[in-house]
Every structure is written in C-alpha cells, then in structure tokens.
Amino acid sequence: MAFLYLDIETDNSQGLGLDPFRSKVATLQLLLPNGRPCIIKDPENLDALKPILERNIVVGTNLKFDIKFLKHHFGVNITQIFDIMIAEQVLSGGELTGFTKGRSLKDLVFKYCGAMLDKTEQTGFKHGVPLTKSQEEYVINDIKYLPQILKQQQAKIKATGLEAVIEREMSTIPSVVWLELSGMPLDLKRLKEIEARDTHRKEALEAELKKELSCAGSQQTLNQTPSIKHINLNSTKQLTEALKAKGYKIESTSKEALSMYAADPLIQKLREYKKLQKKLSSFIKTMPDFIHPVTGRIHPSFDQYGTRSGRFSCREPNLQQQPSRGEEGAEWRAIFRARHGYKIVAADFSQIELRILGELAEEQEFIRAYTQGIDLHRLTASKIFKVPLEEVTKTQRSIAKTVNFGLNYGMWKNGLQLRLREDAHIEVSLGEAEQFIRDFQQAYPAATNYLNRISKEGLQKLALRNRAGRLLKLSTPRNEREEGTVKREAKNLPIQSLCADIIKDALKNIYARLEPKGVLFINTVHDELVFECKEEQAEAVSRAVKEEMEKAGSLFLKDLPCVAEVTVADYWRKD
DNA sequence: CTTTTGGGCGCG
DNA sequence: AAAGCGCGCCCAAAAG
C-alpha cells in the first residue's frame, strides 16, 4: 500500500463548483508514489484508475470534497485516507475549528514548507476547456507540497502519540461523504402549512405588542413618540427601553431576564412572539431555499471536527439545532419525512455524558445505577431529598435531573436556580439551590473529586487527553473569570469529546455494514445518528446501528454499559 | 456601502 | 464571591 497524493478541480463556470450534483470534474491531479505528477483532464470514467485509488492511501486536503465528486460521478469509493487538514486539527488539539482558520492548504503549505501558494486560479476551471499554462502550474502546485506536509505531520503524530485519534478521524471521512451525499428528505407541504399558521399568529402578536408598548412610551416621553410608535420588537435595545418605560425592572430581554415576569400577560405575549420570530426566521423561512434542485433534499455541510471536543458541527442549514422540544418541536420534526416505502431510523445514546462521568470518576453509585438499570435522576432525587427511591415525586426527579446535568458542566447555585426556573418551572431559593449542590457532592464523592481534580489539571496544563487519546487544548486565561471558564471546560471537554470518539468509532463500522446496502445516512446530532432506509430494511438497520453504537461504547467504557435507543418512524422522531 | 460584533436562542 | 459546556443562525447596531 502506498500514498497517492490527490486533488481535483471542478467546473465553476456556473458558480456551482462546490456542488457534486451540478458540477463536473475538470481535472484530477495525482502525484504518484514515485513523485511523478499526472493530470487527467475532463475524466469521463475512472475505471482504470478506480482500483488504484481504492487500494492505496489517498492524501490530500479537505478530501471529503474530492471524494464526494469521485463517488458520485465515477463510483469510486475511496476509504483509505490521510487528510492533512483534519490531521492538523487533531494535532492542534481542536484549536483550529471553523473553516479556513489556519488549516487550509495555503496555510499548511506556508507553515510546513514556507511557500506562498497562489490561489487566484482556483475558481476558473471549466469542463471541456483545455488548461492554460498558469492553470497547469496551479494544479501541480496544489499537490506538490503534500508529501512534505504529510511527512512532517506524521512525525508530529508519532511524537505526540496521536496515532489512534488520527486513525479514527480519517476513518470517519467516508461517513461524512455518505452523509453529505445522502441529504435529508423534507416534506415541503407540511412546512408551508406550519409557516402559514405561524406567520399569521406572529403578525397578530406583533400588532398587539406594538400597540401596548408604544402606549407606555407616549406617556413617558412625549417627544420620542414617533420612534417608540414604530418600535422594532427585534431590537433588544428598543425593547428594553419600552419595557422599562412600562415599569418592568429588567436589564435585558432574554427569556431568563423575563422569567421573573412569567405570570404577566404582556410578557407571556412577548415570549410567544419571540419564540415564533425565532422559529420563522431561523428555521421556517430559509429551509425551502436549501432544497437541492437535483435531489430535492437538504444537503448541509458537516464539519467532522467542527468543535474543540471533536464533535461534528453542521451548517447551511444546521440540522443539529432543529426544534425538537415540546409539542411544537414534535410537529416540526415531522417535516423531515422519509420517502414512500422508506423509514427513518434514529438512534441515540441514553444519558451518555453521565455514563462517561460515572466511568471516568469511578463513581460507584453511578456505576451501580447504570448497571442495575436504576434511573439515575431518581437515585439523585432520593439522595438529595432523603426519601426512598420509590417515593420520589415528579418534581423531585426533575430537580435532580437538572442537578445531574448541571454539575457535569460545573454549574453554580445561581445557574441551578435559573435552570430550574426555565426548564422545570420550579422556583427555589439560592440557599436551596446551594444545598442541592452540596447534597449532590456528598452523595457522589468520587464524581465530585474527579471533577475537581480534572479542572485543576486542566488549568495547570492547559491541555488534557481524553480516554481515547484525543488532545484537548485549553486557551490561556487572561483573568480570574477566564480561569473559571477554563476550569469548567476542563470538567466537560473530556466527557463531551469521548462521546464524539465513541460515535465516530460506531460510525466507521456502520458505514461498512450499511452503506453498501443502499441505506442513507441523513444526520448526526452529537449522540444521535439518523438513517433512511427501505421499510423492509428498517428492522435490520435498527439492530445493526444499536449493536455498533453499543459496541463502540464498550470499547471505551468498561464499568458500565452504553445503551443506544432506536426508533423507527415515517419521520425524524424523538422518543 | 460591507463587515464585524453582540444579544438572543435553537440543539446536544 | 463565583456567568454551566459545545456549536450555528438571525437580527440590530457598531465599526470600517
């Protein structure tokens, strides 16, 4: 097996050069193992090259892009990959998140070879038009530095012991290709019905609110009447002023700030307005624009290393933040609907972050609960309220749930009070909140010790490694407030990142089993994987996904089980 | 005029 | 005494 250095240029004459469904490959450049460059102009098929591409390790930058084109146009399935952009992120400990922030080819060529790459030719390629001299030079330049970069990165990987993480990230790339080509199915008719109803409702609320709020303004300050009359409800500044004029003691218009007026009719109306405004502007309005003209589906861009923890991020549109909570959320998720004769299989890990905390901290009470199938929130409730397990009330359990999750993130009493108010609609004093935290710490001393230890270690070293070997860099704090942030990050990142490693490991094996069967991989949301498959496949797909997710969990968690819950439905459902 | 920043809020 | 972690998107306001 040898290294093959690869890059492609795509036809950008319609400005669609990034779209594998609407653009052709204009050139394919290879650097053969013997160092010889080779340019294939306007490939019609790659039958001769296919075995070579599939049997060697393909090296390049942001290879998901190239591989998508080669798979879609030529049926070439590249699975052995070394992507220098992804490698750089692994080496940087997740510092280089977001696009073109020091991880592009240009950046890496400069960093490792000291050369300046001229990218001005990048967007000028066209299928069927011969290369100019300058274009030819450009495409060779794009591959000629790859061997040097690879070599230096490999040395660093070895020196830092990041081989396993590199391996995991590289073997995730075929799944990202699978994901982006698959796309999410959308029921546009259902979306339009929701849009009509919500737009109507929002406009009614807007009119009422403007009337009530401008009224207060004219009483208060006569000369400002015109501006207040046309209050923009989306302007936090104007809205704060208007509410202050009405006598509300607020400094911000966030829902937390407004939560102390939860019983006030005007505030209720305002919160409903804000919710609808958010839903309409962020989700409803733009979604139809993302329907792909060729596939009729939604094809977001996924970044497998989009976060410091190694989680995926997603954009245009972000399918990781679609409303899901409550009745409204359930209704919204139903717009993501499988084709006729197909089902959507969604699998998510049950309370995986708390399980990871239990494992890492060797917290025997967590281990006992998860091993024996005791509900951890109920267990915590019984401990902090000092009642037997079976006597825990609904309210007590929901308080305990907030405490369990919050402590994982290093929450303080004020934060706990706020979260209880927001999530559980439970009002507690600061003293009570403080007591809950103490009770938690007393009930779970090992978890408490672990979190204290790791936060100190994080602050001291400004870098951590998770159980899967992933490097987690923390930024140097400039003041005490930032020190606090670093300590909280240090508590959370080893847990969050291990979840990312587990899901990536599962994904690699799921790809091998399900992609060849024509199953589509349509979304991933941190601890959840979503697929679309033929109805008759749904049972087998569910089993395979559950099996691989739990197997991946047991690779890293030894003392307690990881459980994946699978649902099969006509649409993307959360159970 | 365009770009950047910050508040706010959707998800895990 | 003490701002709960990780993201992307929309909008308004400020900055260039």
Coordinates of C-alpha atoms (C1' of nucleotides) in Angstrom, one line a residue:
Chain A
M1 CA 0.0 0.0 0.0
A2 CA 1.4 3.4 -1.0
F3 CA 0.5 7.0 -0.7
L4 CA -1.3 8.7 -3.6
Y5 CA -1.5 12.4 -3.5
L6 CA -4.7 13.7 -5.0
D7 CA -6.6 16.9 -5.8
I8 CA -9.4 17.8 -8.2
E9 CA -10.6 21.0 -9.8
T10 CA -14.3 21.2 -10.7
D11 CA -16.1 23.2 -13.3
N12 CA -17.0 26.5 -11.8
S13 CA -18.4 28.2 -14.9
Q14 CA -21.9 28.3 -13.4
G15 CA -20.6 29.2 -10.0
L16 CA -21.5 25.7 -8.8
G17 CA -18.0 24.3 -8.4
L18 CA -18.7 23.1 -4.9
D19 CA -21.8 21.0 -5.8
P20 CA -21.1 17.4 -6.9
F21 CA -24.6 17.1 -8.2
R22 CA -24.4 20.0 -10.6
S23 CA -20.7 20.4 -11.5
K24 CA -18.3 18.1 -13.3
V25 CA -14.7 17.2 -12.5
A26 CA -12.5 19.4 -14.7
T27 CA -9.1 18.0 -13.7
L28 CA -7.8 15.3 -11.5
Q29 CA -4.3 15.6 -10.4
L30 CA -2.2 12.8 -8.9
L31 CA 1.2 12.6 -7.5
L32 CA 2.2 9.0 -7.9
P33 CA 4.3 7.3 -5.2
N34 CA 7.4 7.7 -7.4
G35 CA 6.9 11.5 -7.3
R36 CA 5.6 11.8 -10.9
P37 CA 2.7 14.2 -11.3
C38 CA -0.1 13.2 -13.6
I39 CA -3.1 15.4 -14.7
I40 CA -6.2 13.9 -16.1
K41 CA -8.3 16.5 -17.9
D42 CA -12.1 16.1 -18.1
P43 CA -12.3 12.4 -17.0
E44 CA -15.2 10.6 -18.5
N45 CA -14.7 7.4 -16.4
L46 CA -12.1 6.3 -14.0
D47 CA -12.4 2.6 -14.5
A48 CA -8.7 2.1 -15.0
L49 CA -7.8 4.3 -12.0
K50 CA -10.5 3.0 -9.7
P51 CA -8.6 0.1 -8.2
I52 CA -5.5 2.2 -7.7
L53 CA -7.5 4.9 -5.9
E54 CA -9.4 2.4 -3.8
R55 CA -6.4 0.3 -2.7
N56 CA -3.9 3.0 -1.7
I57 CA -3.9 5.7 0.9
V58 CA -5.1 8.9 -0.7
V59 CA -3.5 12.0 0.7
G60 CA -5.0 15.5 0.2
T61 CA -6.7 18.5 1.8
N62 CA -10.4 18.5 2.8
L63 CA -10.8 15.2 0.9
K64 CA -14.5 14.8 1.7
F65 CA -14.9 17.3 -1.2
D66 CA -12.9 15.4 -3.7
I67 CA -14.2 12.0 -2.6
K68 CA -17.8 13.2 -2.9
F69 CA -17.2 14.1 -6.6
L70 CA -15.3 10.9 -7.4
K71 CA -18.0 8.8 -5.7
H72 CA -21.0 10.5 -7.4
H73 CA -19.6 10.8 -10.9
F74 CA -17.4 7.7 -11.2
G75 CA -18.5 5.3 -8.5
V76 CA -15.0 5.4 -6.9
N77 CA -15.1 4.6 -3.2
I78 CA -12.1 5.9 -1.5
T79 CA -11.9 4.7 2.1
Q80 CA -8.2 4.8 3.0
I81 CA -7.4 8.4 3.5
F82 CA -5.0 10.8 5.0
D83 CA -6.4 14.4 5.1
I84 CA -3.8 16.9 6.1
M85 CA -6.5 19.4 7.1
I86 CA -8.0 17.0 9.6
A87 CA -4.6 15.9 10.8
E88 CA -3.7 19.5 11.6
Q89 CA -6.8 19.8 13.7
V90 CA -6.0 16.7 15.6
L91 CA -2.5 17.9 16.2
S92 CA -3.8 21.3 17.3
G93 CA -6.0 19.8 20.0
G94 CA -9.1 21.2 18.4
E95 CA -7.9 24.8 18.4
L96 CA -8.4 25.1 14.6
T97 CA -12.2 24.9 14.4
G98 CA -14.2 26.7 11.8
F99 CA -13.3 26.9 8.2
T100 CA -10.0 28.5 6.8
K101 CA -8.6 29.3 10.2
G102 CA -5.1 28.0 9.7
R103 CA -6.0 24.6 8.3
S104 CA -6.4 25.3 4.6
L105 CA -3.8 24.0 2.1
K106 CA -2.4 27.5 1.7
D107 CA -1.9 27.8 5.5
L108 CA -0.3 24.4 5.7
V109 CA 2.0 24.9 2.7
F110 CA 3.2 28.1 4.4
K111 CA 3.5 26.5 7.8
Y112 CA 5.4 23.4 6.8
C113 CA 7.2 24.4 3.6
G114 CA 7.5 28.1 3.9
A115 CA 6.0 28.7 0.5
M116 CA 3.2 31.0 -0.6
L117 CA 0.5 29.4 -2.6
D118 CA -1.3 31.5 -5.2
K119 CA -5.0 30.6 -5.2
T120 CA -6.1 33.1 -7.8
E121 CA -6.7 30.4 -10.4
Q122 CA -8.9 28.3 -8.0
T123 CA -12.3 29.2 -9.4
G124 CA -11.5 29.5 -13.1
F125 CA -11.8 25.9 -14.3
K126 CA -14.2 24.6 -16.9
H127 CA -15.0 21.2 -18.2
G128 CA -14.1 20.7 -21.8
V129 CA -11.8 23.7 -21.9
P130 CA -8.0 23.0 -22.1
L131 CA -5.9 24.2 -19.2
T132 CA -3.8 27.3 -19.6
K133 CA -0.2 27.3 -18.7
S134 CA -0.9 29.1 -15.5
Q135 CA -3.8 26.7 -14.6
E136 CA -1.5 23.7 -15.2
E137 CA 1.1 25.2 -12.9
Y138 CA -1.7 25.8 -10.3
V139 CA -3.0 22.2 -10.3
I140 CA 0.6 20.9 -9.9
N141 CA 1.3 23.3 -7.1
D142 CA -1.8 22.1 -5.2
I143 CA -0.3 18.6 -4.9
K144 CA 3.4 19.1 -4.9
Y145 CA 3.8 20.1 -1.3
L146 CA 1.6 17.3 0.1
P147 CA 4.4 14.7 0.6
Q148 CA 6.5 17.2 2.7
I149 CA 3.5 18.1 4.8
L150 CA 2.5 14.5 5.3
K151 CA 6.0 13.5 6.4
Q152 CA 6.2 16.3 9.0
Q153 CA 2.7 15.7 10.3
Q154 CA 3.4 12.0 10.7
A155 CA 6.5 12.8 12.7
K156 CA 4.4 15.0 15.0
I157 CA 1.7 12.5 15.3
K158 CA 4.1 9.9 16.4
A159 CA 5.9 12.2 18.8
T160 CA 2.6 13.2 20.5
G161 CA 1.1 9.7 20.5
L162 CA -1.9 10.8 18.4
E163 CA -2.0 7.8 16.1
A164 CA -5.2 6.4 17.3
V165 CA -7.0 9.7 17.1
I166 CA -5.7 10.3 13.6
E167 CA -6.9 6.8 12.6
R168 CA -10.3 7.5 14.0
E169 CA -10.7 10.8 12.2
M170 CA -9.5 9.5 8.9
S171 CA -11.8 6.5 9.0
T172 CA -14.7 8.9 9.7
I173 CA -14.3 10.7 6.4
P174 CA -16.2 8.1 4.3
S175 CA -19.1 8.5 6.6
V176 CA -19.1 12.3 6.1
V177 CA -19.1 11.8 2.3
W178 CA -22.0 9.3 2.8
L179 CA -23.8 11.9 5.0
E180 CA -23.4 14.9 2.7
L181 CA -24.4 13.0 -0.5
S182 CA -27.4 11.3 1.2
G183 CA -29.2 14.5 2.3
M184 CA -32.3 14.9 4.5
P185 CA -35.7 14.4 3.0
L186 CA -38.2 17.2 3.5
D187 CA -42.0 17.5 3.4
L188 CA -42.4 21.0 1.9
K189 CA -46.2 20.9 2.0
R190 CA -46.2 20.3 5.8
L191 CA -43.6 23.1 6.2
K192 CA -45.8 25.5 4.3
E193 CA -48.8 24.7 6.5
I194 CA -46.8 25.5 9.6
E195 CA -45.4 28.6 8.0
A196 CA -48.9 30.0 7.1
R197 CA -50.2 29.4 10.6
D198 CA -47.2 30.7 12.5
T199 CA -46.8 33.8 10.3
H200 CA -50.4 34.7 10.9
R201 CA -50.0 34.2 14.7
K202 CA -46.8 36.1 14.8
E203 CA -48.2 39.1 13.0
A204 CA -51.2 39.3 15.3
L205 CA -49.0 39.2 18.3
E206 CA -46.7 41.8 16.8
A207 CA -49.5 44.2 16.3
E208 CA -50.8 43.8 19.8
L209 CA -47.4 44.2 21.4
K210 CA -46.6 47.3 19.4
K211 CA -49.8 48.9 20.4
E212 CA -49.3 48.1 24.1
L213 CA -45.7 49.0 24.2
S214 CA -45.9 52.3 22.3
C215 CA -48.7 53.4 24.5
A216 CA -46.3 53.3 27.5
G217 CA -43.8 55.3 25.6
S218 CA -46.0 58.2 24.7
Q219 CA -46.9 58.6 28.4
Q220 CA -43.3 58.6 29.4
T221 CA -41.6 60.7 26.8
L222 CA -43.7 62.8 24.6
N223 CA -41.0 63.9 22.1
Q224 CA -39.9 60.3 21.5
T225 CA -43.4 59.1 20.5
P226 CA -42.7 58.6 16.8
S227 CA -39.7 56.4 17.3
I228 CA -41.4 54.4 20.0
K229 CA -44.5 54.0 18.0
H230 CA -42.5 52.2 15.4
I231 CA -40.7 50.0 18.0
N232 CA -38.8 47.2 16.4
L233 CA -39.6 44.2 18.6
N234 CA -36.4 42.5 17.3
S235 CA -34.3 45.3 18.7
T236 CA -33.1 44.4 22.1
K237 CA -32.2 48.0 22.8
Q238 CA -35.6 49.4 21.9
L239 CA -37.5 46.6 23.6
T240 CA -35.5 47.0 26.8
E241 CA -36.3 50.8 26.8
A242 CA -40.0 50.2 26.1
L243 CA -40.3 47.6 28.9
K244 CA -38.5 49.8 31.3
A245 CA -40.9 52.6 30.5
K246 CA -43.7 50.3 31.3
G247 CA -42.2 49.7 34.7
Y248 CA -40.6 46.4 34.3
K249 CA -37.3 46.1 36.2
I250 CA -35.2 44.4 33.5
E251 CA -31.8 45.0 32.0
S252 CA -32.1 42.5 29.2
T253 CA -34.8 41.0 27.1
S254 CA -33.5 37.4 27.3
K255 CA -36.0 34.9 28.4
E256 CA -34.1 34.4 31.6
A257 CA -34.5 38.1 32.4
L258 CA -38.2 38.0 31.6
S259 CA -38.7 34.8 33.5
M260 CA -39.4 36.7 36.8
Y261 CA -42.5 38.1 35.0
A262 CA -43.6 34.7 33.7
A263 CA -47.1 35.3 35.0
D264 CA -47.5 38.8 33.3
P265 CA -49.8 38.6 30.3
L266 CA -47.8 41.1 28.3
I267 CA -44.6 39.2 28.9
Q268 CA -46.2 36.0 28.0
K269 CA -47.3 37.5 24.8
L270 CA -43.8 38.8 24.2
R271 CA -42.2 35.4 24.9
E272 CA -44.6 33.7 22.5
Y273 CA -43.8 36.4 19.9
K274 CA -40.0 35.9 20.3
K275 CA -40.4 32.1 20.0
L276 CA -42.3 32.4 16.8
Q277 CA -39.9 35.0 15.4
K278 CA -37.0 32.7 16.1
K279 CA -38.8 29.7 14.6
L280 CA -39.8 31.6 11.5
S281 CA -36.6 33.4 10.8
S282 CA -34.1 30.7 11.7
F283 CA -35.9 27.6 10.6
I284 CA -39.0 28.0 8.5
K285 CA -38.1 30.9 6.2
T286 CA -34.8 29.7 4.9
M287 CA -35.4 26.0 4.8
P288 CA -37.0 25.8 1.3
D289 CA -34.0 27.6 -0.2
F290 CA -31.9 24.7 0.9
I291 CA -33.9 22.1 -1.1
H292 CA -31.5 20.9 -3.7
P293 CA -32.8 21.3 -7.3
V294 CA -31.4 18.0 -8.4
T295 CA -32.0 15.7 -5.4
G296 CA -35.0 17.5 -3.8
R297 CA -33.3 17.0 -0.5
I298 CA -31.4 19.1 2.1
H299 CA -27.6 18.7 1.9
P300 CA -26.0 20.6 4.7
S301 CA -22.3 20.9 5.1
F302 CA -20.9 18.8 8.0
D303 CA -17.6 19.5 9.7
Q304 CA -16.4 16.4 11.4
Y305 CA -14.0 18.4 13.6
G306 CA -16.1 21.5 13.9
T307 CA -15.7 21.8 17.6
R308 CA -12.8 21.7 20.1
S309 CA -14.2 18.5 21.5
G310 CA -14.2 16.7 18.2
R311 CA -18.0 16.9 17.8
F312 CA -19.4 17.5 14.4
S313 CA -20.8 20.9 13.5
C314 CA -23.3 21.5 10.7
R315 CA -24.3 24.5 8.7
E316 CA -26.5 25.7 5.8
P317 CA -28.7 24.6 7.3
N318 CA -27.7 23.5 10.7
L319 CA -29.7 20.2 11.1
Q320 CA -28.3 19.9 14.6
Q321 CA -30.5 22.6 16.0
Q322 CA -33.9 21.9 14.6
P323 CA -36.6 22.4 17.2
S324 CA -37.5 19.2 19.0
R325 CA -38.7 20.1 22.4
G326 CA -42.4 20.0 23.4
E327 CA -45.4 19.7 21.1
E328 CA -44.1 22.3 18.7
G329 CA -40.8 20.5 18.3
A330 CA -42.5 17.2 17.6
E331 CA -44.7 18.9 15.0
W332 CA -41.6 20.5 13.4
R333 CA -39.6 17.3 13.2
A334 CA -42.4 15.7 11.2
I335 CA -41.4 17.8 8.2
F336 CA -38.3 15.6 7.9
R337 CA -40.2 12.8 6.3
A338 CA -39.0 9.6 4.6
R339 CA -40.0 8.9 1.0
H340 CA -42.8 6.5 0.3
G341 CA -41.9 3.0 1.2
Y342 CA -39.0 4.2 3.4
K343 CA -38.5 4.7 7.1
I344 CA -36.3 6.9 9.2
V345 CA -34.3 5.1 11.8
A346 CA -33.0 7.3 14.6
A347 CA -30.7 6.1 17.3
D348 CA -29.3 8.0 20.3
F349 CA -27.2 7.2 23.3
S350 CA -29.1 7.2 26.5
Q351 CA -27.6 9.7 29.0
I352 CA -24.2 9.0 27.6
E353 CA -22.4 12.0 29.2
L354 CA -23.5 11.0 32.7
R355 CA -22.4 7.4 32.0
I356 CA -19.0 8.7 30.9
L357 CA -18.7 10.8 34.0
G358 CA -19.5 7.7 36.1
E359 CA -16.9 5.7 34.3
L360 CA -14.1 8.3 34.4
A361 CA -14.7 9.2 38.0
E362 CA -15.2 5.6 39.0
E363 CA -18.3 6.8 40.8
Q364 CA -19.7 3.6 42.3
E365 CA -23.2 4.9 42.7
F366 CA -23.4 5.9 39.0
I367 CA -21.9 2.5 38.0
R368 CA -24.4 0.7 40.3
A369 CA -27.4 2.7 38.9
Y370 CA -26.4 2.2 35.2
T371 CA -25.5 -1.5 35.7
Q372 CA -28.7 -2.3 37.5
G373 CA -30.9 -0.2 35.4
I374 CA -31.8 2.3 38.1
D375 CA -32.9 5.7 36.9
L376 CA -30.0 8.0 37.9
H377 CA -32.2 11.1 38.2
R378 CA -34.4 9.2 40.5
L379 CA -31.4 8.0 42.5
T380 CA -30.1 11.5 42.9
A381 CA -33.5 12.7 43.9
S382 CA -33.8 10.1 46.6
K383 CA -30.4 11.2 47.9
I384 CA -30.9 14.9 47.9
F385 CA -34.5 14.7 49.3
K386 CA -33.7 11.8 51.6
V387 CA -36.6 9.7 50.5
P388 CA -36.7 6.0 49.3
L389 CA -36.3 5.5 45.6
E390 CA -40.0 4.6 45.0
E391 CA -41.3 7.6 46.8
V392 CA -39.5 10.2 44.6
T393 CA -42.1 12.6 43.2
K394 CA -42.1 14.0 39.6
T395 CA -40.9 17.4 40.8
Q396 CA -38.1 15.9 42.9
R397 CA -36.9 13.9 39.9
S398 CA -36.9 16.9 37.6
I399 CA -34.9 18.9 40.1
A400 CA -32.4 16.0 40.3
K401 CA -32.2 15.8 36.5
T402 CA -31.2 19.5 36.3
V403 CA -28.7 19.0 39.2
N404 CA -27.2 15.9 37.5
F405 CA -26.7 17.6 34.1
G406 CA -25.6 20.9 35.6
L407 CA -22.9 19.5 37.8
N408 CA -21.3 17.8 34.8
Y409 CA -20.8 21.3 33.5
G410 CA -19.6 23.0 36.7
M411 CA -22.8 24.9 37.4
W412 CA -23.2 27.2 40.4
K413 CA -26.1 27.9 42.6
N414 CA -27.3 30.9 40.6
G415 CA -27.2 28.9 37.4
L416 CA -29.0 26.0 39.0
Q417 CA -31.8 28.3 40.3
L418 CA -32.2 29.7 36.8
R419 CA -32.2 26.4 35.0
L420 CA -34.8 25.0 37.4
R421 CA -36.9 28.0 36.7
E422 CA -36.5 27.8 33.0
D423 CA -36.6 24.0 32.4
A424 CA -38.7 22.6 35.2
H425 CA -40.7 25.7 36.1
I426 CA -39.7 25.2 39.7
E427 CA -38.9 28.1 42.0
V428 CA -36.2 27.6 44.6
S429 CA -34.2 30.0 46.8
L430 CA -30.5 30.4 46.3
G431 CA -30.0 28.7 49.6
E432 CA -31.9 25.7 48.5
A433 CA -30.0 25.6 45.2
E434 CA -26.8 25.7 47.1
Q435 CA -28.0 22.9 49.3
F436 CA -28.8 20.7 46.3
I437 CA -25.3 21.1 45.0
R438 CA -23.9 20.2 48.4
D439 CA -26.1 17.2 48.6
F440 CA -25.1 16.0 45.2
Q441 CA -21.4 16.4 46.1
Q442 CA -22.0 14.4 49.3
A443 CA -23.9 11.7 47.5
Y444 CA -21.3 11.3 44.8
P445 CA -17.9 12.0 46.3
A446 CA -16.0 10.2 43.6
A447 CA -17.6 12.2 40.8
T448 CA -17.0 15.4 42.8
N449 CA -13.4 14.6 43.4
Y450 CA -12.9 13.7 39.7
L451 CA -14.4 17.0 38.5
N452 CA -12.3 19.0 41.0
R453 CA -9.1 17.1 40.0
I454 CA -9.6 17.4 36.3
S455 CA -10.4 21.1 36.5
K456 CA -7.2 21.8 38.4
E457 CA -5.2 19.7 36.0
G458 CA -6.8 21.5 33.0
L459 CA -6.0 24.9 34.4
Q460 CA -2.5 23.9 35.3
K461 CA -1.5 22.2 32.0
L462 CA -3.9 24.0 29.6
A463 CA -4.2 20.7 27.8
L464 CA -5.9 17.4 28.5
R465 CA -6.1 14.0 26.8
N466 CA -9.4 12.1 26.9
R467 CA -9.6 8.4 27.4
A468 CA -9.5 7.8 23.6
G469 CA -6.2 9.8 23.4
R470 CA -7.7 12.9 21.9
L471 CA -5.8 16.1 22.7
L472 CA -7.9 18.9 24.2
K473 CA -6.2 22.3 24.3
L474 CA -7.5 25.0 26.6
S475 CA -6.8 28.6 26.0
T476 CA -4.7 30.6 28.3
P477 CA -6.9 32.6 30.7
R478 CA -6.3 36.3 31.0
N479 CA -8.1 36.9 34.2
E480 CA -9.9 35.1 37.0
R481 CA -13.2 35.0 35.2
E482 CA -11.5 33.2 32.3
E483 CA -9.8 30.9 34.8
G484 CA -13.2 29.8 35.9
T485 CA -14.2 29.2 32.3
V486 CA -11.1 27.1 31.7
K487 CA -11.9 25.0 34.8
R488 CA -15.4 24.4 33.6
E489 CA -14.3 23.5 30.1
A490 CA -11.8 21.0 31.7
K491 CA -14.7 19.4 33.5
N492 CA -16.8 19.0 30.4
L493 CA -14.4 18.5 27.4
P494 CA -13.0 15.1 28.4
I495 CA -16.6 13.8 28.7
Q496 CA -18.0 15.6 25.6
S497 CA -15.1 14.6 23.5
L498 CA -15.2 10.9 24.5
C499 CA -18.8 10.8 23.3
A500 CA -17.5 12.2 20.0
D501 CA -14.9 9.4 19.8
I502 CA -17.5 6.7 20.6
I503 CA -19.9 7.9 18.0
K504 CA -17.1 8.2 15.4
D505 CA -16.0 4.7 16.1
A506 CA -19.5 3.4 15.7
L507 CA -20.0 5.3 12.5
K508 CA -17.0 3.7 10.8
N509 CA -18.4 0.3 11.4
I510 CA -21.9 1.3 10.5
Y511 CA -20.6 2.7 7.2
A512 CA -19.0 -0.7 6.4
R513 CA -22.2 -2.5 7.1
L514 CA -25.0 -0.3 5.8
E515 CA -23.6 2.0 3.1
P516 CA -23.1 -0.9 0.7
K517 CA -26.8 -1.9 1.3
G518 CA -28.0 1.5 0.0
V519 CA -29.0 2.8 3.4
L520 CA -28.8 6.6 3.6
F521 CA -27.1 8.4 6.5
I522 CA -29.0 11.6 6.9
N523 CA -28.0 13.3 10.1
T524 CA -25.9 13.2 13.2
V525 CA -26.6 15.2 16.3
H526 CA -23.7 14.6 18.8
D527 CA -25.1 11.5 20.4
E528 CA -27.6 10.6 17.7
L529 CA -27.4 9.0 14.3
V530 CA -30.2 9.2 11.7
F531 CA -30.7 7.0 8.7
E532 CA -33.3 6.5 5.9
C533 CA -33.8 3.0 4.5
K534 CA -36.4 0.9 2.8
E535 CA -39.2 -0.2 5.0
E536 CA -38.2 -3.8 4.9
Q537 CA -34.7 -3.0 5.9
A538 CA -35.7 -1.0 9.0
E539 CA -35.6 -3.9 11.4
A540 CA -32.1 -5.0 10.3
V541 CA -30.8 -1.4 10.2
S542 CA -32.0 -0.7 13.7
R543 CA -30.3 -3.8 15.0
A544 CA -27.0 -3.1 13.3
V545 CA -27.0 0.5 14.4
K546 CA -27.8 -0.3 18.0
E547 CA -25.2 -3.1 18.0
E548 CA -22.4 -0.9 16.6
M549 CA -23.2 2.0 18.9
E550 CA -23.2 -0.1 22.0
K551 CA -20.1 -2.0 20.9
A552 CA -18.3 1.3 20.4
G553 CA -19.4 2.4 23.8
S554 CA -18.0 -0.7 25.4
L555 CA -14.7 -0.1 23.7
F556 CA -14.1 2.9 26.0
L557 CA -16.4 2.3 29.0
K558 CA -15.7 -0.9 31.0
D559 CA -17.5 -0.5 34.2
L560 CA -21.0 0.4 32.9
P561 CA -22.9 -0.2 29.7
C562 CA -23.7 2.3 26.9
V563 CA -27.3 2.0 25.8
A564 CA -28.5 3.1 22.4
E565 CA -32.2 3.7 21.9
V566 CA -33.6 3.2 18.4
T567 CA -36.9 4.4 16.9
V568 CA -38.3 3.6 13.5
A569 CA -40.9 6.1 12.1
D570 CA -42.0 7.8 8.9
Y571 CA -40.3 10.9 10.1
W572 CA -37.4 12.1 12.3
R573 CA -38.9 11.4 15.7
K574 CA -37.5 11.9 19.2
D575 CA -38.9 9.4 21.7
Chain B
dC1 C1' -21.6 50.7 1.4
dT2 C1' -19.9 46.0 3.6
dT3 C1' -18.1 43.6 7.6
dT4 C1' -17.9 42.6 12.4
dT5 C1' -19.8 42.2 17.0
dG6 C1' -23.1 41.1 20.5
dG7 C1' -27.6 39.6 22.2
dG8 C1' -30.5 36.1 21.9
dC9 C1' -31.9 31.2 21.3
dG10 C1' -32.3 26.6 18.8
dC11 C1' -30.0 21.9 19.6
dG12 C1' -26.8 18.1 22.3
Chain C
dA1 C1' -17.5 35.6 45.5
dA2 C1' -18.1 33.0 41.6
dA3 C1' -21.6 33.7 34.2
dG4 C1' -22.8 25.8 33.1
dC5 C1' -20.0 23.2 28.4
dG6 C1' -20.1 22.7 23.0
dC7 C1' -22.0 24.8 18.5
dG8 C1' -24.6 28.0 14.1
dC9 C1' -28.1 31.4 12.6
dC10 C1' -30.9 35.7 12.8
dC11 C1' -31.1 40.4 13.7
dA12 C1' -29.7 45.1 15.0
dA13 C1' -26.1 48.1 15.9
dA14 C1' -21.4 49.4 15.6
dA15 C1' -17.2 49.7 13.1
dG16 C1' -14.6 50.2 8.9

